[in-house]
Short mmCIF file of C-alpha atoms in Angstrom, two decimals:
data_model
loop_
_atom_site.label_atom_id
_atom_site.label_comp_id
_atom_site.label_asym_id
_atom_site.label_seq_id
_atom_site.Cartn_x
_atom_site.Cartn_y
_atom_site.Cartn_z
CA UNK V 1 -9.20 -3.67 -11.45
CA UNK V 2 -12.35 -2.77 -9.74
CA UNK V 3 -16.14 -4.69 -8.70
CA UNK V 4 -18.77 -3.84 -6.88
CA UNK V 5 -20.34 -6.39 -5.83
CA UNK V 6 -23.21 -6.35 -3.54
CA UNK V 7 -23.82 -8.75 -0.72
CA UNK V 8 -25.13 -7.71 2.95
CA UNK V 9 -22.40 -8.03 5.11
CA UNK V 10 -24.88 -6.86 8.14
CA UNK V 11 -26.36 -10.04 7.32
CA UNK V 12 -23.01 -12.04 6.77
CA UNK V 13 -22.11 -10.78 10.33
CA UNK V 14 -25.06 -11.37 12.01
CA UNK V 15 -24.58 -15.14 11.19
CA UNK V 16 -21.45 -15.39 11.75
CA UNK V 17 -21.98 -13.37 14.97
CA UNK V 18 -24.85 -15.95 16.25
CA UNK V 19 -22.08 -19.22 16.25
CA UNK V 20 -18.93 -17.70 16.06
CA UNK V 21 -18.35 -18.96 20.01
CA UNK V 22 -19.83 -22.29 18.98
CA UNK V 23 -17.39 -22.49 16.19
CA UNK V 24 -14.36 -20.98 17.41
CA UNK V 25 -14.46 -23.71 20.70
CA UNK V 26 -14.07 -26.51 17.97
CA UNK V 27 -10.46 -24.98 17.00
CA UNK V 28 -8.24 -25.72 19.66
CA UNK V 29 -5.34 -24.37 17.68
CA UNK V 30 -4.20 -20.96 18.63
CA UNK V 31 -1.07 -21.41 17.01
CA UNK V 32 -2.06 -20.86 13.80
CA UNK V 33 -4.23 -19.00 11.53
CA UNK V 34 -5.32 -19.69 8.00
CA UNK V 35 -6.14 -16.02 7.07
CA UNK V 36 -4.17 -13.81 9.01
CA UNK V 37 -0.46 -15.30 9.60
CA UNK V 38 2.34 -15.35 8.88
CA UNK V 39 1.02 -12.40 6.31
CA UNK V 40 -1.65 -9.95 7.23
CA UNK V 41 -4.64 -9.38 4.60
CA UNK V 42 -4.30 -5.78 5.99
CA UNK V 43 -1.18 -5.57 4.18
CA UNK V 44 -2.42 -6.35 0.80
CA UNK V 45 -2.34 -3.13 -1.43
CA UNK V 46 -5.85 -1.95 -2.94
CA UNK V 47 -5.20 -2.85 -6.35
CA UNK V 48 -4.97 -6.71 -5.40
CA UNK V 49 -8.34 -6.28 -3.11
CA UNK V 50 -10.47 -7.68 -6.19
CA UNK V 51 -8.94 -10.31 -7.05
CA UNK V 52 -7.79 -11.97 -3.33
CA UNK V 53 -11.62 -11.56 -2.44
CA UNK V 54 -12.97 -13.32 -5.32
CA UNK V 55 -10.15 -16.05 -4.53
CA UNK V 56 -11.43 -16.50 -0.93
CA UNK V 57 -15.28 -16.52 -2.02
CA UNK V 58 -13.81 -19.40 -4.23
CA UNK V 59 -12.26 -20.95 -1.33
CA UNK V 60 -14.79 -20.99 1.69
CA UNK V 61 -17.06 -22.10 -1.16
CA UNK V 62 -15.36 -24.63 -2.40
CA UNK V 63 -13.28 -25.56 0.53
CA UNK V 64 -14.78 -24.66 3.83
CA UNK V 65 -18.96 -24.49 4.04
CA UNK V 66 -19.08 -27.82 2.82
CA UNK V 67 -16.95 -29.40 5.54
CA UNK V 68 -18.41 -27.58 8.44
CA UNK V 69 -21.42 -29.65 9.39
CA UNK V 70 -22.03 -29.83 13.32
CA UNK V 71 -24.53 -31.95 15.36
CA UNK V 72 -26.08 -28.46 16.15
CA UNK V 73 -29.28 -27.92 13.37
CA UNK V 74 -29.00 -23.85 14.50
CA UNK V 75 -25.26 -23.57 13.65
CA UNK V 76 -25.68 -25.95 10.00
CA UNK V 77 -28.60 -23.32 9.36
CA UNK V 78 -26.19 -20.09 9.90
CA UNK V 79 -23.28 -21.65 7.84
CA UNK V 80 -25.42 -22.62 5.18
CA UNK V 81 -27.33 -18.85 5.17
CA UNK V 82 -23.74 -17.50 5.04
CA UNK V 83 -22.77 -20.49 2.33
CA UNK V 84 -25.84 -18.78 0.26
CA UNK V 85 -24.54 -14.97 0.54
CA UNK V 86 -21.06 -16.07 -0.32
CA UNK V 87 -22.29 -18.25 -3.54
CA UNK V 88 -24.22 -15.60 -4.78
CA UNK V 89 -21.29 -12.93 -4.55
CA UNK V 90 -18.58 -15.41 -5.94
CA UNK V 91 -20.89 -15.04 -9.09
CA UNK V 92 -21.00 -11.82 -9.53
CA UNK V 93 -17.37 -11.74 -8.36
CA UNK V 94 -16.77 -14.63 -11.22
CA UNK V 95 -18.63 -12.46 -13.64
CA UNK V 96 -16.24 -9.84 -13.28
CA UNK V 97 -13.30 -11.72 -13.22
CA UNK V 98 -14.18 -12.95 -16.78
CA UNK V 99 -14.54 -9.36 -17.75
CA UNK V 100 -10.67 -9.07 -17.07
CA UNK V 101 -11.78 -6.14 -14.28
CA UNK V 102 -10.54 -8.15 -11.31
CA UNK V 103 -6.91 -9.34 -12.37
CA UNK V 104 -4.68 -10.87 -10.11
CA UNK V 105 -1.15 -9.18 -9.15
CA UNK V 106 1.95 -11.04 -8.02
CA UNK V 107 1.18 -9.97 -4.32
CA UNK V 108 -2.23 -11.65 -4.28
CA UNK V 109 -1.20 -15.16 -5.78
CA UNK V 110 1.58 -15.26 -2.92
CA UNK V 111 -1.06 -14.56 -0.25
CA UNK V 112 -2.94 -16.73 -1.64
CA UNK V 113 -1.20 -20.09 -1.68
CA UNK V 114 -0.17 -19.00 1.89
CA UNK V 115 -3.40 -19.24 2.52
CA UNK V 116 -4.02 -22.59 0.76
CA UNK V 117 -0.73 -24.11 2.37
CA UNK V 118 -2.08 -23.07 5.89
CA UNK V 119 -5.28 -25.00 5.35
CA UNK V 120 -3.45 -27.67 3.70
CA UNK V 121 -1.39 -28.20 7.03
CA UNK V 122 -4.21 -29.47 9.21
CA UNK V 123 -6.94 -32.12 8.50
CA UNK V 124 -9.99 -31.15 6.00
CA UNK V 125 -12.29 -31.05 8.80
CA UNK V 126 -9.79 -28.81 11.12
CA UNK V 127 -9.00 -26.54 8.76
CA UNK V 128 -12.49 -25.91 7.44
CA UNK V 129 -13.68 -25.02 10.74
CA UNK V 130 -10.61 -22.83 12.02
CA UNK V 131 -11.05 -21.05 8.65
CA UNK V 132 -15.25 -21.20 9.44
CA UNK V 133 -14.42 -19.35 13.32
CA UNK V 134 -11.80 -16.97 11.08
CA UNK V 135 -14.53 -15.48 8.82
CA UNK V 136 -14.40 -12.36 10.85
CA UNK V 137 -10.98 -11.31 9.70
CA UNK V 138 -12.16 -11.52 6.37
CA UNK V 139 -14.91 -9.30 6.76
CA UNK V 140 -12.74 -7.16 9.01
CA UNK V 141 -10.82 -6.83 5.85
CA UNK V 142 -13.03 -6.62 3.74
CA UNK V 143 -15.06 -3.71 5.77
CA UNK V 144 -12.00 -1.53 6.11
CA UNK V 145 -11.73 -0.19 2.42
CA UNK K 1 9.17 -23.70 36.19
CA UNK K 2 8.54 -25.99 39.53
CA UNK K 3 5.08 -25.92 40.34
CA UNK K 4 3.45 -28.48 42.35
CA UNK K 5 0.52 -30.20 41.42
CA UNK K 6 -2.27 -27.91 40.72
CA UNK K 7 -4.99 -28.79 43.18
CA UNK K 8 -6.70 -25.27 43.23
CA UNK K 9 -9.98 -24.89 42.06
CA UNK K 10 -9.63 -22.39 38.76
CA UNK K 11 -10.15 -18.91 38.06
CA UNK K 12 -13.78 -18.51 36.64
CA UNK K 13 -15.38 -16.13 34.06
CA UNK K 14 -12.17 -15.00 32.68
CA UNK K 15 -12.90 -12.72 29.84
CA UNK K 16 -12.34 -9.23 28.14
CA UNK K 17 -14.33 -6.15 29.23
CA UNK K 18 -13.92 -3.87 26.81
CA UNK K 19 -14.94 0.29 26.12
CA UNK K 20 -13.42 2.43 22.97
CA UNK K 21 -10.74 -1.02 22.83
CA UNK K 22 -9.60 -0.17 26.24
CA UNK K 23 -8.73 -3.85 26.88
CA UNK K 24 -9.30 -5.27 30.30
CA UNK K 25 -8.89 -9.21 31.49
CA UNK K 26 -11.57 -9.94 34.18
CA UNK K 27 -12.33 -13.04 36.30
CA UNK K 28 -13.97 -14.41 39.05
CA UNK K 29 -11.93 -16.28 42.43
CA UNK K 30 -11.79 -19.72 42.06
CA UNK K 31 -14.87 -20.86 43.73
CA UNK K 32 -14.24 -21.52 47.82
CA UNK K 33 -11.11 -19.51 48.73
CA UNK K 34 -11.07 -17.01 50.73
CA UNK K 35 -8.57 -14.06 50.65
CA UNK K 36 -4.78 -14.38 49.94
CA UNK K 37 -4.99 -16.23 46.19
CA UNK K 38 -2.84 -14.71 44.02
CA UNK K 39 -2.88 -14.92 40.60
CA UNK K 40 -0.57 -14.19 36.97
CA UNK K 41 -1.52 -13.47 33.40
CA UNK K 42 -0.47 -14.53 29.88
CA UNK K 43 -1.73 -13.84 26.40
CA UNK K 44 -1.13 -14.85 23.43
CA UNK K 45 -1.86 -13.05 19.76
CA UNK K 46 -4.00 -15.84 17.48
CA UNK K 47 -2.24 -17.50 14.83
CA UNK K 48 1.33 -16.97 16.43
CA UNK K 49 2.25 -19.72 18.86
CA UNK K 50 3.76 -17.86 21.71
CA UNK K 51 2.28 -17.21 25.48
CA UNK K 52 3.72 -14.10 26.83
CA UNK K 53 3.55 -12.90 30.37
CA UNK K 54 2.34 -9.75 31.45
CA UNK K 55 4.90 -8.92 34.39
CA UNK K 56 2.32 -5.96 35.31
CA UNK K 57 0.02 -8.99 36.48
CA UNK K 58 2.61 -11.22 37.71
CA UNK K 59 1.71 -12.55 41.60
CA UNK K 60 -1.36 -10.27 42.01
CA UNK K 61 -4.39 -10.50 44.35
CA UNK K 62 -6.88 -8.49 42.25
CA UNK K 63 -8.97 -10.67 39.25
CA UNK K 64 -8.40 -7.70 36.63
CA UNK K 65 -5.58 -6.63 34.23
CA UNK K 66 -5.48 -4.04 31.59
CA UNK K 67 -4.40 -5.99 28.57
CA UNK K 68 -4.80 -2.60 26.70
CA UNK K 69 -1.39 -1.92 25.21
CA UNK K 70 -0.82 -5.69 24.44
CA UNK K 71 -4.43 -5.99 22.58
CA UNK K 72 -4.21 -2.63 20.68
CA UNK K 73 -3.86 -3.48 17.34
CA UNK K 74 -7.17 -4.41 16.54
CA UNK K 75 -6.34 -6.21 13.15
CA UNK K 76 -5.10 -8.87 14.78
CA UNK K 77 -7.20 -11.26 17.74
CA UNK K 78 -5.85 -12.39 20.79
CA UNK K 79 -6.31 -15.11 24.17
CA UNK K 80 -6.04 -14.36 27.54
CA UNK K 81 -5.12 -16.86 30.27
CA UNK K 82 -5.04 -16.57 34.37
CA UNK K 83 -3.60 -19.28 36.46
CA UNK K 84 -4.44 -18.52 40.40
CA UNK K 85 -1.66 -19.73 43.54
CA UNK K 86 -2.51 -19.81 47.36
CA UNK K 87 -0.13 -21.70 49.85
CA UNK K 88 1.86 -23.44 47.54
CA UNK K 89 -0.66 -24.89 45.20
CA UNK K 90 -2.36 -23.91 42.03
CA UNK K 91 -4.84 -24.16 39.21
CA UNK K 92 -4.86 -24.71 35.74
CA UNK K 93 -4.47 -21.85 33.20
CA UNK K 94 -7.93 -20.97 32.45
CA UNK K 95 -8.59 -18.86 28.76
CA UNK K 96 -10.98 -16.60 27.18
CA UNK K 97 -12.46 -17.26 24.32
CA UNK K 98 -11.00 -15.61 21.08
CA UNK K 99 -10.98 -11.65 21.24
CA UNK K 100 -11.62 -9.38 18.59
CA UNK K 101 -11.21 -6.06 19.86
CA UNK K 102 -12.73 -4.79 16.59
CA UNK K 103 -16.01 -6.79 17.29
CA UNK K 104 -15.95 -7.64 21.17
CA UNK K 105 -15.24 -3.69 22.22
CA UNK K 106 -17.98 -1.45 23.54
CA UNK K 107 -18.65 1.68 22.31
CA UNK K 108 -19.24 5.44 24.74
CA UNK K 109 -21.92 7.30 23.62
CA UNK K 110 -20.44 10.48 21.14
CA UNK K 111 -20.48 13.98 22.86
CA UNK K 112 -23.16 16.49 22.24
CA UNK K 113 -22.77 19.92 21.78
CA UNK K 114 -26.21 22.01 21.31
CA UNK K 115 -26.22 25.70 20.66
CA UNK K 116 -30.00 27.43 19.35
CA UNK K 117 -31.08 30.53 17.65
CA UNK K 118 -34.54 31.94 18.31
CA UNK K 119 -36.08 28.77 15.48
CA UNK K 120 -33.60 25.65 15.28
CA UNK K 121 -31.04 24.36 17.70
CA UNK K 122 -27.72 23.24 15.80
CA UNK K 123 -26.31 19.73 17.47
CA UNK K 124 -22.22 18.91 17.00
CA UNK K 125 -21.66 15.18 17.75
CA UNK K 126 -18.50 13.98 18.32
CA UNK K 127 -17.06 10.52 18.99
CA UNK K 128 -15.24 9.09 21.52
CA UNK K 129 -11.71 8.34 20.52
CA UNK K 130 -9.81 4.87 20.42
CA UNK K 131 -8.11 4.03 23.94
CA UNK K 132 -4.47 4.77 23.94
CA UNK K 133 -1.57 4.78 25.90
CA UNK K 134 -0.70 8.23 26.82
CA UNK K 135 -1.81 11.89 26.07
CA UNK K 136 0.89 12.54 23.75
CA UNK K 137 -0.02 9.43 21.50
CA UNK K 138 -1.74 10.57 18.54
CA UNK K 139 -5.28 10.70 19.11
CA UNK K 140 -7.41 8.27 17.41
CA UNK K 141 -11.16 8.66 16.51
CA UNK K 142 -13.51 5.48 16.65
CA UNK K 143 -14.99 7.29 13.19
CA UNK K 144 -11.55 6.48 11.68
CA UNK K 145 -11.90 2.39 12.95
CA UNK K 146 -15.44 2.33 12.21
CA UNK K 147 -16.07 3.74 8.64
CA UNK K 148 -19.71 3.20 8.56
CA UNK K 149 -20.53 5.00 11.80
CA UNK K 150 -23.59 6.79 11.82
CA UNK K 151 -25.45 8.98 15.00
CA UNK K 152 -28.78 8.51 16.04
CA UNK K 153 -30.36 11.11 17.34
CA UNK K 154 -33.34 12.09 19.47
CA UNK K 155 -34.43 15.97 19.99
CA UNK K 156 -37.66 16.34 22.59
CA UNK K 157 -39.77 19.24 22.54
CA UNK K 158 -40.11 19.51 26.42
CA UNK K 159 -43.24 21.36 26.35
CA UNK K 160 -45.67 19.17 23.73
CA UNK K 161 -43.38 15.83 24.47
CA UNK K 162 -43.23 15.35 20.66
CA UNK K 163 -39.75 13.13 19.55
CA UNK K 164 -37.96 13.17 16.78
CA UNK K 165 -35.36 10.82 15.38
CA UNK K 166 -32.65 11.41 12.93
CA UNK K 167 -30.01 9.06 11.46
CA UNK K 168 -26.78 11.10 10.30
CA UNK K 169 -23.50 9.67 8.92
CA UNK K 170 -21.95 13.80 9.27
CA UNK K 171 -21.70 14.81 12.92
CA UNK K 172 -23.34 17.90 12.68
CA UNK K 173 -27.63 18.55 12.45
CA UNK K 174 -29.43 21.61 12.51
CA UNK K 175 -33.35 21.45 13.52
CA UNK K 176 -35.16 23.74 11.79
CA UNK K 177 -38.83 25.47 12.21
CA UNK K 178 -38.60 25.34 16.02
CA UNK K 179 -40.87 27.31 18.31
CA UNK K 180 -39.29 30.03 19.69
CA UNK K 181 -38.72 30.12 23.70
CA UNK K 182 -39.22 26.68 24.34
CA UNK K 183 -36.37 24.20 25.64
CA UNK K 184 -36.01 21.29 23.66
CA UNK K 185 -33.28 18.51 24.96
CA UNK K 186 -30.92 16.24 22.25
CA UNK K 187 -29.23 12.75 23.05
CA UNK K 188 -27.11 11.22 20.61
CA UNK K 189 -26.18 7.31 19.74
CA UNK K 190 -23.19 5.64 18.12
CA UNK K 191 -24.53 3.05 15.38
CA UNK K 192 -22.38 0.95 13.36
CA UNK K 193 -24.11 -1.53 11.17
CA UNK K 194 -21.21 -4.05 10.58
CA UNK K 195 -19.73 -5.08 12.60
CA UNK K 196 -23.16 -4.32 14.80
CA UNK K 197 -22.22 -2.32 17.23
CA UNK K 198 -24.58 0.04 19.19
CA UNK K 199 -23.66 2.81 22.03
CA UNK K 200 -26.05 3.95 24.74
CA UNK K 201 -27.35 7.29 23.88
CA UNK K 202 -25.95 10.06 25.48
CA UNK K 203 -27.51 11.78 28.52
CA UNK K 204 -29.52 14.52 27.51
CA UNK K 205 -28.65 17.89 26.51
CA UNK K 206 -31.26 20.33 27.06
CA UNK K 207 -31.32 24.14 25.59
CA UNK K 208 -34.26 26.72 25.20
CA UNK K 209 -34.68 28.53 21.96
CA UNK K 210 -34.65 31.90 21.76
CA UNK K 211 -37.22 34.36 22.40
CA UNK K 212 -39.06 35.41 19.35
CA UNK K 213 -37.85 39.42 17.98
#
């Protein structure tokens, strides 16, 4: 099913943008990827789109911001900005969802616990910031429809 | 494979330069050597664990190497590494820093095409196409990577100086109420708002209305 959900990914970027060097230096790991291996979210068909995005709001929500603090008070200031835009779009996202308009197909639940069994691999810390510095293939993704 | 001990000082800078995702590895000599260091070139796509060496860039004494057709899909990120070799020693492997040719790429300013009547000049932008590997590949416009691509545009009435600006998301413009007889000169810009990326404007394009009838 379909949302619209409004959120300013200009904003999202810019953020990101500002620390993603700082960020991507503390993940060592080039070997994996939480997002975009061994499945591509480019791959995903349209109808799933809804439902995987509300599902990774949930997740760097629940699972990442919260586990990225640094020593650096600039970079805890962009995450937690970013934390903000995400929280308020997993609402309205959440809203939706309840609304049955945002159902979740086979195809997505798959990705999804790919996704969760990636992060799962490494160390809370680890895999919260590799999937922090990987927040530009989501909104690659997401920016492509 | 049996290198000796790598004594060399490293590579430095090593990074992508990047124009329309035309993919380029540069670096800087390792600092004190003079000529003769030669050099090789991995890279590796993020999230899948294997180096691969670019043969192309294999024993080499320039610092750059187009990276192009191994970086082209632009849904995916990549790392670059250069290791440098003069008389029988070496460095380490020295890497970028994650690539995103979707992000990290520069973008040409479109090209502008400007024809008048005798009271508005009519301006056809177009934008520069996604690198690729030959002529015959199917020709790929940065409007179809970038979906929220506007123009910016600038028209200058060469005879009172006055500017105007106009934002389009089409790639056509026509400027009406002009005075006849009287050059006026367009440059364009490429503007995509997320990912931010911004071209330089275009050099100038200059044409001179017609003469009143």
């Amino acid at each position: 099913g379909a949302c619209r959900v409004s959120m300013s990914m200009a904003e999202i970027r810019a953020g990101f943008t500002a620390i993603k060097a700082d960020i991507q230096s503390r993940d060592p790991i080039r070997t994996l990827s939480i997002l975009s291996h061994p499945h591509s979210l480019h791959k995903l068909k349209s109808s799933d789109r809804c439902c995987i995005t509300h599902q990774l709001f949930t997740f760097y929500v629940d699972k990442v911001f919260k586990h990225c603090r640094t020593e650096d008070s600039f970079v805890n200031r962009k995450i937690s900005s970013i934390a903000n835009s995400f929280l308020s779009a997993r609402r309205k996202l959440s809203q939706c969802h309840e609304q049955n308009n945002c159902m979740c197909g086979e195809e997505s639940r798959e990705k999804f616990k790919q996704i969760l069994a990636n992060y799962e691999g490494l160390n809370v810390t680890s895999a919260a910031m590799k999937s922090l510095g990987e927040l530009d293939i989501l909104l690659d993704w997401m920016e492509k429809s | 494979s049996g290198e000796l001990y790598c004594s060399l000082p490293n590579p430095r800078n090593v990074h992508f330069e990047s124009i329309n995702m035309k993919n380029v590895l540069h670096w800087s000599a390792p600092e004190g050597t003079g000529d003769g260091v030669l050099y090789k070139v991995k890279y590796a796509v993020y999230g899948i664990g294997k180096w691969i060496r670019k043969p192309e860039c294999r024993n080499i004494n320039r610092t750059w190497c187009d990276l192009s057709s191994e970086t082209s899909d632009y849904e995916e990120q990549y790392y670059a590494s250069v290791k440098a070799f003069l008389n029988g020693t070496c460095s380490d492997w020295m890497e970028t820093t994650r690539f995103n040719p979707l992000t990290d790429t520069k973008i040409d300013p479109p090209m502008v095409s400007v024809s008048s009547t005798d009271r508005s000049i009519s301006i056809i932008l177009t934008a520069p196409e996604k690198w690729k590997r030959s002529p015959e590949e199917e020709s790929i416009s940065l409007l179809q990577v970038y979906p929220g691509l506007k123009y910016n545009v600038s028209v200058l009435n060469k005879k009172t100086k006055k500017r105007w600006f106009f934002s389009i998301s089409n790639n056509t413009l026509v400027v009406p109420w002009l005075e006849p007889g009287t050059a006026y000169c367009v440059s364009a810009q490429i503007h995509v708002t997320t990912p931010l990326l911004d071209s330089a404007f275009s050099k100038e394009h200059c044409i001179t209305t017609l003469k009143d009838k």
